Amino acid sequence: MRLKRSNAIVIRLENDEFIFHNVLGQKQFSANQTALDILRRLYAWTDIEGLFEAMPDYSRESIVRAVRQLMELGAVIDEDSAAADQDDDFSTNWLWGPLTAAYHFGTRDGDFISAEDGEDLLRQQVKFVPSPPLYTLNTGSPTDVALPLREDYPEPFLTMARRRTDRIMLDEPITLKQLADCFQFSLAITAVIEDPEIVDLPLKMTPSGGGRNPYEGYVCVRNVTGLAPGVYHYSAMERTLGVVEAGAPPPFGSLLGNQVWADTAAAVIFLVANFDRPMWKYHHPAAYRVTVIEAGHIAQNISLVATAHGLVANPTAALSQDLAEKTLRVGGVTQSVVYALVLGVPAAS
Ligand SMILES: Cc1cc2nc3c(=O)[nH]c(=O)nc-3n(C[C@H](O)[C@H](O)[C@H](O)COP(=O)(O)O)c2cc1C
């Protein structure tokens, strides 16, 4: 058996300790000198005898004990394991460096608390730490310019003004046409810039950095007239829904950090980022930001379409990422669910 340290380790200092983050395994640990030396030496595949030879000042027992612990933490990997394949995949394909990796992988599947518990915590917190102001006034500025306020709201302003998050939804269907509109006005490819020397660039109604269009849309359908329950992929070029999995999807709350209010929704649209698309063009890690920003553009168009139809598209970034990705059959180093829109009929008009 040959061993190597994981390539997905980020180290920082906390007081007088080195803190290691195994960003792929989402594990954090501090390491003693033995572990630190083992990790330093295991930069290439080495068998245990090679490691003993490279570390003559340490007893074999202490090396074996530390290696075992480091393997449990995913910091040292065995060449013939699935972890080695994943590590290799990460090193080869995540091109935006360790800092974006630490954020991207390290923030998957957070521990979400209910909205009620969250409010209770805030009621406590505000007693000790007041919230920063949530808007900035121009008070005192001698050069304030009063802007004309619009009194009438012709379209599209009216729809924009009506958009609201409304988590209380009736257990009623939406129509296939309404769902189709959500996709058409957010993700459908509406034009293509031909570039025979590099690659044709698809254009959509939402902007995309460099035209790389990292997002694919998926929908979990529960209650859509004219569409069987199931999990579907939206083909932006063909404007079709491809069946990923027929049959009722998991309860929506379970896909969305246990937000049970989503359970009565008609459908949930998931926006899935394909990071390899922008990575191919942009090697700087700032392109990670560009990619997540784009989800907001797409989601806003979906929200406005839903509003125009008298529906709601409740946004949520509290995702049960592992389960959602398993359900959509996506995932891996460069593909990830980023955002979801919970579509339904609002109880209040
Ligand atoms: C990026 C993003 C993530 C959000 N995530 C959640 C969420 O996880 N759960 C939720 O109930 N609402 C979520 N919301 C909705 C906000 O709570 C909501 O937009 C806010 O309360 C303002 O209400 P409005 O949308 O009616 O203007 C999210 C909104 C945004 C923009």
Short mmCIF file of C-alpha atoms in Angstrom, two decimals, residues 166-337:
data_model
loop_
_atom_site.label_atom_id
_atom_site.label_comp_id
_atom_site.label_asym_id
_atom_site.label_seq_id
_atom_site.Cartn_x
_atom_site.Cartn_y
_atom_site.Cartn_z
CA ASP A 166 -44.00 33.95 0.13
CA ARG A 167 -43.37 30.63 1.78
CA ILE A 168 -47.02 29.84 2.48
CA MET A 169 -48.12 27.99 -0.61
CA LEU A 170 -51.33 26.16 -1.44
CA ASP A 171 -51.07 22.50 -2.33
CA GLU A 172 -52.17 23.28 -5.89
CA PRO A 173 -50.65 22.63 -9.30
CA ILE A 174 -48.88 25.00 -11.60
CA THR A 175 -49.08 24.40 -15.35
CA LEU A 176 -46.50 23.07 -17.75
CA LYS A 177 -46.74 26.36 -19.66
CA GLN A 178 -45.89 28.33 -16.52
CA LEU A 179 -42.91 26.08 -15.84
CA ALA A 180 -41.83 26.33 -19.48
CA ASP A 181 -41.93 30.14 -19.25
CA CYS A 182 -39.72 30.06 -16.14
CA PHE A 183 -37.08 28.20 -18.12
CA GLN A 184 -37.53 30.06 -21.42
CA PHE A 185 -37.00 33.51 -19.92
CA SER A 186 -34.02 32.57 -17.79
CA LEU A 187 -32.00 29.70 -19.24
CA ALA A 188 -33.06 29.13 -22.85
CA ILE A 189 -30.43 29.80 -25.48
CA THR A 190 -31.83 32.63 -27.59
CA ALA A 191 -28.90 33.27 -29.94
CA VAL A 192 -25.44 31.94 -30.68
CA ILE A 193 -22.30 33.90 -31.54
CA GLU A 194 -20.42 31.76 -33.98
CA ASP A 195 -16.70 31.42 -33.40
CA PRO A 196 -15.32 28.58 -35.51
CA GLU A 197 -11.79 29.11 -34.18
CA ILE A 198 -12.60 28.72 -30.49
CA VAL A 199 -16.17 27.78 -29.60
CA ASP A 200 -19.66 29.07 -30.41
CA LEU A 201 -21.02 31.14 -27.53
CA PRO A 202 -24.63 30.66 -26.50
CA LEU A 203 -26.53 33.78 -25.46
CA LYS A 204 -29.47 33.88 -23.08
CA MET A 205 -31.80 36.48 -21.56
CA THR A 206 -29.50 36.57 -18.53
CA PRO A 207 -25.89 37.77 -18.77
CA SER A 208 -22.97 35.39 -18.33
CA GLY A 209 -19.28 36.21 -17.81
CA GLY A 210 -17.52 35.63 -21.14
CA GLY A 211 -20.64 33.89 -22.43
CA ARG A 212 -19.47 30.70 -20.70
CA ASN A 213 -22.98 29.99 -19.36
CA PRO A 214 -22.07 27.69 -16.48
CA TYR A 215 -25.62 26.93 -15.36
CA GLU A 216 -27.89 24.03 -16.20
CA GLY A 217 -31.45 23.95 -14.89
CA TYR A 218 -33.06 20.92 -13.26
CA VAL A 219 -36.55 20.64 -11.89
CA CYS A 220 -38.07 18.33 -9.30
CA VAL A 221 -41.74 18.09 -10.16
CA ARG A 222 -44.45 17.27 -7.66
CA ASN A 223 -47.58 18.96 -8.90
CA VAL A 224 -47.42 20.31 -12.46
CA THR A 225 -50.46 19.84 -14.71
CA GLY A 226 -49.40 17.96 -17.82
CA LEU A 227 -46.09 16.73 -16.43
CA ALA A 228 -45.56 13.52 -14.48
CA PRO A 229 -43.84 13.80 -11.10
CA GLY A 230 -40.12 13.25 -11.47
CA VAL A 231 -36.74 14.83 -11.83
CA TYR A 232 -35.98 16.54 -15.15
CA HIS A 233 -33.10 18.33 -16.84
CA TYR A 234 -33.88 21.39 -18.96
CA SER A 235 -32.01 21.43 -22.26
CA ALA A 236 -31.38 25.11 -22.93
CA MET A 237 -30.65 24.53 -26.63
CA GLU A 238 -33.52 22.10 -27.40
CA ARG A 239 -35.94 23.63 -24.87
CA THR A 240 -37.01 20.21 -23.71
CA LEU A 241 -37.19 18.44 -20.39
CA GLY A 242 -35.19 15.23 -20.23
CA VAL A 243 -36.23 12.67 -17.64
CA VAL A 244 -33.50 12.13 -15.05
CA GLU A 245 -35.67 9.99 -12.79
CA ALA A 246 -39.38 9.20 -13.12
CA GLY A 247 -41.61 9.14 -10.06
CA ALA A 248 -42.15 11.34 -7.03
CA PRO A 249 -38.99 13.19 -6.00
CA PRO A 250 -37.91 13.26 -2.32
CA PRO A 251 -39.91 15.68 -0.14
CA PHE A 252 -38.75 19.16 -1.10
CA GLY A 253 -37.89 20.15 2.48
CA SER A 254 -35.42 17.26 2.66
CA LEU A 255 -33.62 18.63 -0.42
CA LEU A 256 -33.55 22.13 1.05
CA GLY A 257 -31.97 21.98 4.50
CA ASN A 258 -35.20 20.68 6.10
CA GLN A 259 -37.24 23.74 5.17
CA VAL A 260 -40.57 21.96 5.50
CA TRP A 261 -42.50 24.94 4.17
CA ALA A 262 -41.29 23.82 0.72
CA ASP A 263 -43.12 20.48 0.93
CA THR A 264 -46.37 21.78 -0.57
CA ALA A 265 -44.67 23.49 -3.51
CA ALA A 266 -45.50 22.39 -7.04
CA ALA A 267 -41.88 22.15 -8.21
CA VAL A 268 -38.34 23.17 -7.33
CA ILE A 269 -35.93 24.48 -9.95
CA PHE A 270 -32.28 23.85 -9.12
CA LEU A 271 -29.49 25.86 -10.70
CA VAL A 272 -26.43 23.67 -11.17
CA ALA A 273 -23.07 25.30 -11.88
CA ASN A 274 -20.61 23.63 -14.24
CA PHE A 275 -17.42 25.31 -13.05
CA ASP A 276 -15.34 23.70 -15.78
CA ARG A 277 -16.95 26.02 -18.35
CA PRO A 278 -15.65 29.32 -16.89
CA MET A 279 -12.46 27.60 -15.62
CA TRP A 280 -11.53 26.67 -19.17
CA LYS A 281 -11.35 30.34 -20.08
CA TYR A 282 -10.63 32.12 -16.80
CA HIS A 283 -7.79 30.76 -14.71
CA HIS A 284 -8.00 33.43 -12.03
CA PRO A 285 -9.97 32.43 -8.91
CA ALA A 286 -12.02 35.65 -9.12
CA ALA A 287 -14.02 33.80 -11.79
CA TYR A 288 -15.52 31.78 -8.93
CA ARG A 289 -17.33 34.97 -7.87
CA VAL A 290 -18.48 35.60 -11.40
CA THR A 291 -19.99 32.14 -11.51
CA VAL A 292 -22.02 32.45 -8.32
CA ILE A 293 -23.17 35.97 -9.21
CA GLU A 294 -24.75 34.55 -12.36
CA ALA A 295 -27.12 32.34 -10.40
CA GLY A 296 -28.72 35.54 -9.10
CA HIS A 297 -29.43 36.82 -12.59
CA ILE A 298 -31.09 33.58 -13.63
CA ALA A 299 -33.06 33.31 -10.41
CA GLN A 300 -34.35 36.86 -10.73
CA ASN A 301 -35.78 36.18 -14.17
CA ILE A 302 -37.44 33.00 -12.91
CA SER A 303 -38.92 34.98 -10.00
CA LEU A 304 -40.31 37.64 -12.31
CA VAL A 305 -41.86 35.08 -14.64
CA ALA A 306 -43.45 33.34 -11.67
CA THR A 307 -44.77 36.67 -10.37
CA ALA A 308 -46.21 37.55 -13.77
CA HIS A 309 -48.12 34.24 -13.63
CA GLY A 310 -49.42 34.93 -10.11
CA LEU A 311 -47.04 32.30 -8.68
CA VAL A 312 -44.11 32.51 -6.28
CA ALA A 313 -40.54 31.40 -6.85
CA ASN A 314 -39.10 31.34 -3.35
CA PRO A 315 -35.31 31.53 -3.47
CA THR A 316 -33.20 29.37 -1.21
CA ALA A 317 -29.51 28.73 -0.89
CA ALA A 318 -29.99 26.44 2.12
CA LEU A 319 -29.44 23.23 0.23
CA SER A 320 -29.04 19.64 1.34
CA GLN A 321 -26.32 19.50 -1.22
CA ASP A 322 -25.41 15.81 -1.10
CA LEU A 323 -29.02 14.65 -1.36
CA ALA A 324 -29.95 17.27 -3.95
CA GLU A 325 -26.98 16.34 -6.15
CA LYS A 326 -27.73 12.63 -5.79
CA THR A 327 -31.34 13.30 -6.73
CA LEU A 328 -30.39 15.32 -9.82
CA ARG A 329 -27.54 12.92 -10.65
CA VAL A 330 -25.00 15.72 -10.77
CA GLY A 331 -21.93 16.50 -8.69
CA GLY A 332 -18.20 15.94 -8.56
CA VAL A 333 -15.36 18.38 -8.34
CA THR A 334 -16.55 20.91 -10.93
CA GLN A 335 -20.32 20.51 -10.80
CA SER A 336 -22.48 21.69 -7.97
CA VAL A 337 -25.99 22.77 -7.04
#
